[in-house]
XYZ file of C-alpha atoms in Angstrom:
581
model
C 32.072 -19.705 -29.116
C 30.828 -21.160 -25.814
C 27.328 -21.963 -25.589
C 25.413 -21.941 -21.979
C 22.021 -22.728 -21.856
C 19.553 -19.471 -21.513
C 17.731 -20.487 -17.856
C 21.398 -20.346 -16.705
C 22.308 -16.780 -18.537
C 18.667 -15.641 -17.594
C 19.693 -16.559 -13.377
C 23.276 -15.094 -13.732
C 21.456 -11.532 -15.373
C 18.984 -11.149 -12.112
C 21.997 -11.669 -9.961
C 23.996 -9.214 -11.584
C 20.695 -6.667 -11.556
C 20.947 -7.144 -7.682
C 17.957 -9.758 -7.082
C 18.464 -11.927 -4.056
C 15.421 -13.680 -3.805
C 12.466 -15.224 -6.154
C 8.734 -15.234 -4.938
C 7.203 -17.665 -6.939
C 5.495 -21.613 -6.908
C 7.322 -24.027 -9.000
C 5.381 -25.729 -11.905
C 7.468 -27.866 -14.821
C 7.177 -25.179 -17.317
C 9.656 -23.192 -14.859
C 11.843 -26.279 -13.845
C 14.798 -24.948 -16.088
C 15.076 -21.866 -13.985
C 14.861 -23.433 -10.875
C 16.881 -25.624 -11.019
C 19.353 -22.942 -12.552
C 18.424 -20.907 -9.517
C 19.477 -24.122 -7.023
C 22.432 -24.811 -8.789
C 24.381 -21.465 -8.900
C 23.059 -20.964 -5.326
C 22.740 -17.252 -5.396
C 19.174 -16.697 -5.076
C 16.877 -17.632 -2.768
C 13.530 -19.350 -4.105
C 10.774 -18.290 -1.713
C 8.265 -20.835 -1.819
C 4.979 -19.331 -1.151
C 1.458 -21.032 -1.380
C -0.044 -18.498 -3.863
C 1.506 -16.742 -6.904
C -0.584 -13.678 -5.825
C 1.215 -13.802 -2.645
C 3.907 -13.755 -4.221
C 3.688 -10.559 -6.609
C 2.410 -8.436 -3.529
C 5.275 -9.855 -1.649
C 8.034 -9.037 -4.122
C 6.069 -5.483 -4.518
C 6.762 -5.250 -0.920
C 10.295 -5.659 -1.104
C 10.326 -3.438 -3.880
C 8.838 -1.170 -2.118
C 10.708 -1.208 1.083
C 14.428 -1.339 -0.483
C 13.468 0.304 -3.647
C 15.433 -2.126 -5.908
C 14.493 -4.743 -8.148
C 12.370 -7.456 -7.233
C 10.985 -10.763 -9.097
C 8.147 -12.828 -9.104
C 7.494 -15.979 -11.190
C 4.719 -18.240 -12.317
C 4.353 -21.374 -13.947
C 1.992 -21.589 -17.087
C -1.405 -20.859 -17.029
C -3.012 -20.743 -14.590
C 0.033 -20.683 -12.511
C 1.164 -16.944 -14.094
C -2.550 -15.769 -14.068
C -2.503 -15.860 -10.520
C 0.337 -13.265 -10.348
C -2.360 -10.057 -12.068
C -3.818 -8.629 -9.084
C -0.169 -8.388 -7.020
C 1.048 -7.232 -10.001
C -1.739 -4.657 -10.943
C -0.726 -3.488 -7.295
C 2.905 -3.209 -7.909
C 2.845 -1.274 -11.120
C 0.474 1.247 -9.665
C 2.537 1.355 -6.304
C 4.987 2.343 -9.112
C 8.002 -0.370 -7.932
C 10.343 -2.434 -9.860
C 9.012 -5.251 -9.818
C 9.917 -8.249 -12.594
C 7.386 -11.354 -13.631
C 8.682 -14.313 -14.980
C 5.520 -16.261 -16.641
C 6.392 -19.328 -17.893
C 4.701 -20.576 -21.173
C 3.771 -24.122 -22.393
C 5.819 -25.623 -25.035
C 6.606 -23.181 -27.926
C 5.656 -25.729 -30.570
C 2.027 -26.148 -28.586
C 1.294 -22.805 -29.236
C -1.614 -21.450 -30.643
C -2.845 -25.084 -30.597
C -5.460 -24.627 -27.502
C -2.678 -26.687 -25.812
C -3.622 -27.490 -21.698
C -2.931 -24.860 -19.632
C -2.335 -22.746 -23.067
C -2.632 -18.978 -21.817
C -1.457 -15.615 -23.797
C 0.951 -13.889 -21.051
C 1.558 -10.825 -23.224
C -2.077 -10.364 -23.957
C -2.948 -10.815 -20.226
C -0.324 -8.697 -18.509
C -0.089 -5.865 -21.099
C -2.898 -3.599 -19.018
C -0.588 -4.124 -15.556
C 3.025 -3.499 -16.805
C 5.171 -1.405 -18.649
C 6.970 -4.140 -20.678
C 5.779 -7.213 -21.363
C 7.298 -9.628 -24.238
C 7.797 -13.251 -24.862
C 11.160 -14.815 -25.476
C 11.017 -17.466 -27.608
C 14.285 -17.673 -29.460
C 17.637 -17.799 -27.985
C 18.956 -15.128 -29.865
C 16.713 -12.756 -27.757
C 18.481 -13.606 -24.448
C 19.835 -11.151 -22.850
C 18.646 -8.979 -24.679
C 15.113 -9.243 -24.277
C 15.577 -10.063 -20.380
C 17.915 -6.860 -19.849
C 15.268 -4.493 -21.397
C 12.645 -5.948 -19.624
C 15.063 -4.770 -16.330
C 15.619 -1.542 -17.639
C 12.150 -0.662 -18.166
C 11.146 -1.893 -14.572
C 13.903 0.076 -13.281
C 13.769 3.121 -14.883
C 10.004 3.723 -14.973
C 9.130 2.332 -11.730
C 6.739 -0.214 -12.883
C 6.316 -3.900 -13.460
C 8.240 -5.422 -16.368
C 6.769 -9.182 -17.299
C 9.101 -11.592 -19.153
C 7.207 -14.638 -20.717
C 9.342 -18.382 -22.138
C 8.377 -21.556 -22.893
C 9.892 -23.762 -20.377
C 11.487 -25.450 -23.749
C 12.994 -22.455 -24.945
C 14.150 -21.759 -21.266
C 16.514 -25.296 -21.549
C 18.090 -24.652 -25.065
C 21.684 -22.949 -25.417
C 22.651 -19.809 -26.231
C 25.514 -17.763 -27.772
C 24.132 -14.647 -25.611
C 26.492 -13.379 -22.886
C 26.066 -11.333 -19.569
C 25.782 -7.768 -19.203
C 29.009 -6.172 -18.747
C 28.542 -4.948 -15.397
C 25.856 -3.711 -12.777
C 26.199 -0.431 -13.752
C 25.588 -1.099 -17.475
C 22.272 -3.032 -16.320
C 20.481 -0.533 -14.223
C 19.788 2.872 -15.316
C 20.823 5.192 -12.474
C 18.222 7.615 -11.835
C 17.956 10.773 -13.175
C 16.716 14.368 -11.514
C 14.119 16.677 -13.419
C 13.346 20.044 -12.698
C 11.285 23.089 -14.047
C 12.583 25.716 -15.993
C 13.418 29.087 -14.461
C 10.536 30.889 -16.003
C 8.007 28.161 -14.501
C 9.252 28.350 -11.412
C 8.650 32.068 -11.333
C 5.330 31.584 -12.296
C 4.693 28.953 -9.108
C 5.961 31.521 -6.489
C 4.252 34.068 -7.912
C 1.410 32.364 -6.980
C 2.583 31.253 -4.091
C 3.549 34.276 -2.561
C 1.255 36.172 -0.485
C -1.635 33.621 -1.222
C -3.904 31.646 2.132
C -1.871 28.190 0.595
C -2.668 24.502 1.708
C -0.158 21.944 0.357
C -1.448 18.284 -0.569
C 1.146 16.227 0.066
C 1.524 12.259 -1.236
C 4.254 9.600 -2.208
C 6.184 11.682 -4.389
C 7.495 13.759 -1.122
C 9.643 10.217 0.065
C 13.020 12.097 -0.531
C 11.866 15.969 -0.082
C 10.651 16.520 3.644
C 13.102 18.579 4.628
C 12.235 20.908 1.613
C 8.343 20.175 1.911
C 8.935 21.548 5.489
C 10.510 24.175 4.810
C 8.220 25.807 2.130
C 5.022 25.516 4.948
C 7.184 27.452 7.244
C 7.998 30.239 4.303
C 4.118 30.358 2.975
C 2.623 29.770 6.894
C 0.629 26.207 4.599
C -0.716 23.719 6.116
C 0.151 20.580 4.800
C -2.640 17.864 4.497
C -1.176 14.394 3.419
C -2.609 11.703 1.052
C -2.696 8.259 2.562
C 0.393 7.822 0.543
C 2.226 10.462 2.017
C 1.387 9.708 5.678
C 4.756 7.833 6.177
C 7.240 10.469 4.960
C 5.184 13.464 5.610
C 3.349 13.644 8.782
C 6.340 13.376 11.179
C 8.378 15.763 12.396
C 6.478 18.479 10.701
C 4.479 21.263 12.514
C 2.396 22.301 9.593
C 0.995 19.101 9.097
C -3.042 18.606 9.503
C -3.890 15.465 8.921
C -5.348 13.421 5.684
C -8.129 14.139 3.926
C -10.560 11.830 1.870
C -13.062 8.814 2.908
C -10.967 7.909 5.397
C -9.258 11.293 6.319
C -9.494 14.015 9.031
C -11.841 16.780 9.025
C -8.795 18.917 9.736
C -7.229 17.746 6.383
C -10.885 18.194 4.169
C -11.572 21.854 5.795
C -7.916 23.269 5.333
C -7.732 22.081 1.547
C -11.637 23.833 1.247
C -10.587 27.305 2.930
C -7.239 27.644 0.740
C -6.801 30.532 -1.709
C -3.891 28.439 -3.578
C -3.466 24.719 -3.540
C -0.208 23.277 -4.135
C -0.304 19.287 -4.935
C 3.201 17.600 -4.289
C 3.838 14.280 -5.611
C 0.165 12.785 -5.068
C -2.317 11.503 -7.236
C -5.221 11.633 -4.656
C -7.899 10.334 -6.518
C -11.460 11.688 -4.786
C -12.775 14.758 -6.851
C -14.878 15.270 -3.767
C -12.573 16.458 -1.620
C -10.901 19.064 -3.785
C -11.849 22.745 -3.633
C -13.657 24.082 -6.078
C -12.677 27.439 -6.227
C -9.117 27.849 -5.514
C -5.922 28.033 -7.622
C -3.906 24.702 -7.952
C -0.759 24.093 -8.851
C 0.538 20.522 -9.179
C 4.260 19.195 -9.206
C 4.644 16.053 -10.254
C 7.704 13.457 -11.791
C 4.466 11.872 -13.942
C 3.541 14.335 -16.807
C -0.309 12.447 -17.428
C -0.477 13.134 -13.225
C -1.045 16.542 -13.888
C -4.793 17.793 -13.817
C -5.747 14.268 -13.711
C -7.798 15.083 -10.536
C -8.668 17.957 -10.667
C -8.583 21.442 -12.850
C -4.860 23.137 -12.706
C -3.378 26.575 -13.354
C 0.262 25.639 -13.374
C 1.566 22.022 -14.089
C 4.779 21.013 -13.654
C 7.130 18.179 -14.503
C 9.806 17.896 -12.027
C 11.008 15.819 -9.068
C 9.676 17.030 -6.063
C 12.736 17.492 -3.494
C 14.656 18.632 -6.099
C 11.738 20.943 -7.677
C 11.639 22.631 -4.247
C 14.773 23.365 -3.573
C 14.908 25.721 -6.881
C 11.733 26.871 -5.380
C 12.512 28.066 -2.310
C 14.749 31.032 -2.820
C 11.826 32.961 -4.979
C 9.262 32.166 -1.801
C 8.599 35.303 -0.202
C 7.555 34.475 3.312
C 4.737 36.734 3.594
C 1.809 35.362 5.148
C 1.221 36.421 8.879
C 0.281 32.893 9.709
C -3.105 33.233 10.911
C -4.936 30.814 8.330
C -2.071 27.936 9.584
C -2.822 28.776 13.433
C -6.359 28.231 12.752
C -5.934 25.131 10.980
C -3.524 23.585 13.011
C -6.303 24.446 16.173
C -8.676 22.145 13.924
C -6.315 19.862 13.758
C -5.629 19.490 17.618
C -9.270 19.289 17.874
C -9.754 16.553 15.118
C -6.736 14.430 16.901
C -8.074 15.447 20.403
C -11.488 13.544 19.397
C -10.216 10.552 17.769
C -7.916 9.705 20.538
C -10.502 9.668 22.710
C -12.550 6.775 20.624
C -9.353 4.872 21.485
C -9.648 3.358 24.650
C -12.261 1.294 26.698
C -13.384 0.234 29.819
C -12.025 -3.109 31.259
C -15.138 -5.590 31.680
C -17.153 -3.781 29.284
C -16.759 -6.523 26.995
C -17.120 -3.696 24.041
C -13.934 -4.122 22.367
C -13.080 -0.553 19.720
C -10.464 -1.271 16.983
C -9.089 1.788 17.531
C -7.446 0.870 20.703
C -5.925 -1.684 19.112
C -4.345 0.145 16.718
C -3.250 2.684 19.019
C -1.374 0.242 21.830
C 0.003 -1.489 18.494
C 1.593 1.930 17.588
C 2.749 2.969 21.283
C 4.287 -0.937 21.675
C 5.437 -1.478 18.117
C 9.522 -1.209 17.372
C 10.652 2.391 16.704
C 11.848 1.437 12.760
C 8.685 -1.026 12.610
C 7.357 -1.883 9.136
C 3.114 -2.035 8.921
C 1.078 -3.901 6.125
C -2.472 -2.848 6.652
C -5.487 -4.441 4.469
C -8.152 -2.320 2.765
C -10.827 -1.531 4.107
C -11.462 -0.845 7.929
C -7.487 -1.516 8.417
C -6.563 0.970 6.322
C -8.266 3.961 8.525
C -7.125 2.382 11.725
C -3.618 2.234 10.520
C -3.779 5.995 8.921
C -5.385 7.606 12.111
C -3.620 5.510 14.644
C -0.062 4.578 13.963
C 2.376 7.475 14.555
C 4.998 7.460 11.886
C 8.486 9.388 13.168
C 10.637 8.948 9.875
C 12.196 5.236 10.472
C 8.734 3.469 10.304
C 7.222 2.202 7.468
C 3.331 1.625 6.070
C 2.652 -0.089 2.824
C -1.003 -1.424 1.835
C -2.673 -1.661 -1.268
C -3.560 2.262 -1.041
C -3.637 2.744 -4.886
C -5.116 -0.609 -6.045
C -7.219 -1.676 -3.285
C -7.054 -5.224 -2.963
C -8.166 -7.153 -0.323
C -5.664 -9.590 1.219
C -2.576 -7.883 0.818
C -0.691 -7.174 4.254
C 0.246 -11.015 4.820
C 2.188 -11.284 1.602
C 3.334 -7.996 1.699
C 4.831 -9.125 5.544
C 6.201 -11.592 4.053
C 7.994 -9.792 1.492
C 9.380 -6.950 4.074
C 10.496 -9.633 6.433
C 12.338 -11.860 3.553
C 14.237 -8.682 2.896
C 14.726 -7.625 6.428
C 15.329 -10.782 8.750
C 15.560 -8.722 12.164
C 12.873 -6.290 11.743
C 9.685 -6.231 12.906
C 7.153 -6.319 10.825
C 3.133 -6.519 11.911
C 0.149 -6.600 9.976
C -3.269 -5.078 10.351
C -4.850 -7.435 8.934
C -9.066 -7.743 8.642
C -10.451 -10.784 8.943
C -11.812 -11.116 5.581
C -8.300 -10.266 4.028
C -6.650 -12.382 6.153
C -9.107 -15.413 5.182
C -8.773 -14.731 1.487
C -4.927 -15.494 1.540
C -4.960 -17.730 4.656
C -2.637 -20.171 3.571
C 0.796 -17.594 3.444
C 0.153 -18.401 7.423
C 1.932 -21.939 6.385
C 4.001 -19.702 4.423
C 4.996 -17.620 6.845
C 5.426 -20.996 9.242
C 7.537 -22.629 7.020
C 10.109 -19.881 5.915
C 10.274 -19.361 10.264
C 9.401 -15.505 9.145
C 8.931 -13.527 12.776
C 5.969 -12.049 11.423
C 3.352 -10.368 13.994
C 0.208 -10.499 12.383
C -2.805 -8.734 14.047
C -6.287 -9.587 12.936
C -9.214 -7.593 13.402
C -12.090 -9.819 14.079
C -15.291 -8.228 14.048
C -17.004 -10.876 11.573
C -17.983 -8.414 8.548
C -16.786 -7.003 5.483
C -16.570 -3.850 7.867
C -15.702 -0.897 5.228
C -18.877 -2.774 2.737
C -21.363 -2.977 5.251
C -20.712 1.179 6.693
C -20.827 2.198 2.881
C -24.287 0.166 3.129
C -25.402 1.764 5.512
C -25.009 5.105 4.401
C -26.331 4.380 0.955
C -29.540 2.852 3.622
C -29.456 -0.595 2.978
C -29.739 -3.403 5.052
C -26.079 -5.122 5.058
C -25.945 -8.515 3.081
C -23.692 -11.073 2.463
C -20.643 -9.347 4.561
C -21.036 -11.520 7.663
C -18.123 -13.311 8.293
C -18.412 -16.971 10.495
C -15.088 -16.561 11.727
C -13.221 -19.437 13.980
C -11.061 -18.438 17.065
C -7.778 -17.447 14.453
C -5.265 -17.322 17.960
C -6.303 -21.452 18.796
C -6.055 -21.996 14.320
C -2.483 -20.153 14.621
C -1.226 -22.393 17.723
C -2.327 -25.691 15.450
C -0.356 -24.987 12.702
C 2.383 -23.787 15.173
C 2.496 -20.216 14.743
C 2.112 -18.654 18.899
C -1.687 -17.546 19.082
C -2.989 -14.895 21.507
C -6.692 -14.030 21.604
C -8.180 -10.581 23.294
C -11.980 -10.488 23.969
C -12.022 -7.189 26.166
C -10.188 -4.177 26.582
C -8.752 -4.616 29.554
C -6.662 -7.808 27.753
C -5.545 -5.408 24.897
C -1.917 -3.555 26.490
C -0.962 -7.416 27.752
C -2.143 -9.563 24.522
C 0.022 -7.287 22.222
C 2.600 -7.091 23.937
C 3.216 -10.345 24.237
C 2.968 -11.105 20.171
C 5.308 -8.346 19.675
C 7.699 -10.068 22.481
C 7.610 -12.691 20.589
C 10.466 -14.414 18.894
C 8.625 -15.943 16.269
C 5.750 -15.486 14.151
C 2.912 -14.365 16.388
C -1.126 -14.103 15.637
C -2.904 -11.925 17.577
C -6.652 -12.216 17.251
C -8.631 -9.014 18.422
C -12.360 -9.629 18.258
C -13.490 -6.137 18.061
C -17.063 -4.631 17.496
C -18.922 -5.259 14.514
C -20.813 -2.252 14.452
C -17.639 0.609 14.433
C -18.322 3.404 12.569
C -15.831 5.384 10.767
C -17.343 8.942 9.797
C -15.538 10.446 6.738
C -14.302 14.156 7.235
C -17.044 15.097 4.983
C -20.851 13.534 5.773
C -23.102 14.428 3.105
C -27.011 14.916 3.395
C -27.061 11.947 1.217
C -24.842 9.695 3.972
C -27.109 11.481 6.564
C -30.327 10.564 5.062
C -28.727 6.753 4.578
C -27.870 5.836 7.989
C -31.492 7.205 8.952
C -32.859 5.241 6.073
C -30.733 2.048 7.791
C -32.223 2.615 10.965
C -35.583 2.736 10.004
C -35.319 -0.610 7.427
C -33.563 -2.444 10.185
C -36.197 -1.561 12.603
C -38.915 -2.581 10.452
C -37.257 -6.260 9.202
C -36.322 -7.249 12.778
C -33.237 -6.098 12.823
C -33.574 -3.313 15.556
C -30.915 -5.146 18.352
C -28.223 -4.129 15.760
C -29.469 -0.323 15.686
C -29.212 -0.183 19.563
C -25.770 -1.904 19.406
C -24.597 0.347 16.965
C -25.302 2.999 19.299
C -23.685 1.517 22.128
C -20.386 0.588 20.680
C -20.319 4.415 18.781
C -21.299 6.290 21.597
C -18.185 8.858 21.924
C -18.251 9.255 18.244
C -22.103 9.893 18.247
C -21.680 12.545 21.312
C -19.064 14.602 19.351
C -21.036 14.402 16.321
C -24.682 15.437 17.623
């Protein structure tokens, strides 16, 4: 029998499971399977400058195309860098596949350099993770590993020795794509559950919670508002395939929500949860009914108490839903929170603008001329933090546009890669970032990443020189902000000298001109906004405890010196402070 050698049967099995491109740095313990990869020519190695940059990245393309993706790390060090993109990726729930290379097999368990335990490391972020260290286990081992990425949605990590990677096996290829991949599968409730649901559904004051599980069911999450008169508040997840198109939507809820969102899920008789695991207690009511449908059994109740539970895909679930909804409600509880909605969008729109010459630059009108300027099938990475709210109150989503961030794992640094990932996978789209400075400087070098792979990626920085999210959350806990200033160079003059095109915008008057000519651009594009420090971002719900911290602020910063940043604060938050008192 023909022998090949198994880096060679493990790069002709990720062809035939669809993968077109590697993320990854090259090392020596992963030089079999590169230079498998460069001889059969039919992937494309994506050199990037950080194996973390590369796990959110190929989570990004997961994400976007919702196929298989693959990241790889050499030994070590080299693979340990790949745990926070991956923790990301497997609770983002995409396929994603890690290739850790190991040091030699026979060094094992000898404290060998670089020595690492892959399986013991990546066991927390994945749901497979195995070591191949024979050749009998190739494929198999490999085609599992697929499998299990595939079918639950999840990271799948695949350790070998960079030895056992060059030695010959007897294994042979899958027999075809189909055989590979798992096709997916539809659940949905029994009969007797369902009756249940729309019995308590029907003729109930209902607000549906909407997240990431709704991707493929807005037509049907539409039309069950319009038969129970709901008003559907959206989990950050959600916002892209919920909030457009859709009348009976009200805005987010949570830290960085509406107060639309927080006060219809309060006033609810019945609250129905669709495909989200929003994870503040906080903001759920305490007295009303909930009912939960979810494809993830250990989802259900995780949050907060349920009366019904129930395992099912959501569009699907629906759709055996809707004929049993009644229809009954006479639509006053939606008109009224759809007029606090209005109001809640009427008064953040009006934070985003400013006055030419003021000098007084709000992030918020960034955001919003990004959104108005921005292609109509654009793809958004936003970084935690600040980002993150500009992005969910700002850009308008219509169905065709796409947001991805770190939403469940909350990592800093994550749009860059994740650009970089979208754009690998789609060449002519456009693709921005909102990226905070701090993010952006903790990955800085996918810029030379992004340079060298000639990626048209438009990234747009938010300059205001803090850790903006950590110093408002010290604030309202009333301390006195330290160690979140950020010394920040001019990030348009750094892009032009590593020869990315660099625009910088001091003032608002510069803002409709500056990003419109990054987004113009044909290239990759930097557009550096230096925006006010001191920006507040009120959540939906302020606590006496927030209250009495931002008066506790005031009154430390007054009495250690620090009173000029009280009276800017108050400047730059002005409209917010007017609506608010």
């Amino acid at each position: 029998m023909s022998k090949t050698l198994i880096a060679d049967l493990f790069a002709e099995t990720l062809h035939l499971a669809g993968v077109e491109r590697i993320y990854g740095v090259v090392g020596d313990s992963l030089n079999g399977l590169t230079d498998s990869v460069r001889r059969q020519g039919k992937i494309e190695w994506v050199h990037m400058r950080n194996e973390e940059a590369a796990a959110f990245a190929a989570g990004a393309e997961a994400q976007l195309t919702g196929r298989l993706a693959v990241c790889a790390g050499s030994c070590g060090p080299g693979n340990m860098h790949l745990i926070n993109g991956l923790y990301d990726c497997n609770r983002t729930r995409v396929p994603v596949l890690a290739i850790a290379a190991q040091v030699p097999s026979g060094e094992i368990g000898s404290n060998y350099f670089q020595e690492t335990r892959p399986e013991a490391i990546f066991r927390e972020c994945s749901v497979y993770c195995e070591t191949i260290s024979d050749a009998d286990q190739m494929p198999r081992t490999l085609e599992t590993a697929i499998r299990a990425a595939v079918g639950h949605r999840g990271v799948s990590v695949v350790a070998m020795p960079g030895d056992v990677a060059l030695r010959p096996t007897t294994g042979t290829l899958a027999r075809s794509t189909g055989a590979l991949l798992p096709p997916p599968s539809t659940t949905v409730p029994a009969d007797a559950d369902l009756a249940s649901l729309a019995a308590m559904l029907n003729g109930a004051k209902v607000t549906i919670l909407a997240g990431r599980g709704c991707r493929a069911a807005h037509a049907e999450l539409v039309k069950v508002a319009e038969l129970l008169q709901a008003p559907v508040v959206h989990a950050l997840g959600g916002k892209e395939f919920v909030e457009y198109d859709n009348p009976y939507d009200v805005g987010m809820t949570g830290l960085i929500g509406f107060s639309s969102g927080y006060d219809a899920m309060m006033a609810c008789d019945v609250l129905l949860m669709l495909g989200t695991d929003f994870p503040y207690r906080q903001f759920y009511p305490v007295k009303a009914k909930v009912a939960q449908i979810d494809l993830i059994p250990e989802n259900l109740g995780r949050r907060t108490a349920i009366d019904i539970g129930l395992v099912g895909d959501v569009g699907a679930t629906l759709r055996a839903l809707i004929p049993q909804l009644m229809g009954e409600s006479d639509g006053a509880f939606l008109q009224s929170a759809r007029e606090n909605y209005a109001d809640a969008r009427k008064g953040l729109d009006e934070l985003a603008h400013g006055t030419p010459g003021s000098g007084i630059l709000h992030p918020q009108h960034v955001a919003r001329v990004v959104s108005a300027l921005a292609d109509d099938d654009a793809v958004f990475a936003c970084d935690v933090g600040t980002p993150t709210i500009w992005a969910a109150r700002y850009l308008m989503m219509n169905g065709r546009r796409r947001l991805i961030g770190s939403f469940n794992h909350g990592s800093m640094a994550n749009a860059l890669p994740q650009a970089i990932g979208v754009q690998s996978a789609f060449p002519t789209r456009q693709v921005v970032t909102l990226s905070g400075d701090g993010g952006l400087a903790m990955l800085m070098g996918e810029l030379l990443t992004v340079r060298q792979l000639g990626l048209p990626v438009k990234i747009v920085v938010f300059n205001n020189g803090t850790l903006g999210f950590v110093e408002m959350e010290m604030k309202a806990a009333g301390l006195i902000e330290t160690g979140v200033m950020l010394d920040n160079p001019d990030f348009a003059a750094m892009a032009r000298a590593i020869g990315l095109h660099g625009v910088r915008i001091t003032d608002p008057g510069e803002v409709e001109a500056g990003v419109r000519e990054v987004l113009a651009h044909p290239g990759p594009a930097l557009l550096d906004a230096v925006t006010a420090r001191t920006e507040l971002s009120m959540p939906p719900k302020i606590t006496l405890e927030q209250m009495k911290g931002f008066t506790l602020y005031m009154a430390k910063a007054i009495i250690s010196g620090r009173g000029d940043a009280v009276v800017e604060l108050g400047k730059t938050n002005a409209g917010l402070l007017k609506r608010l008192f």
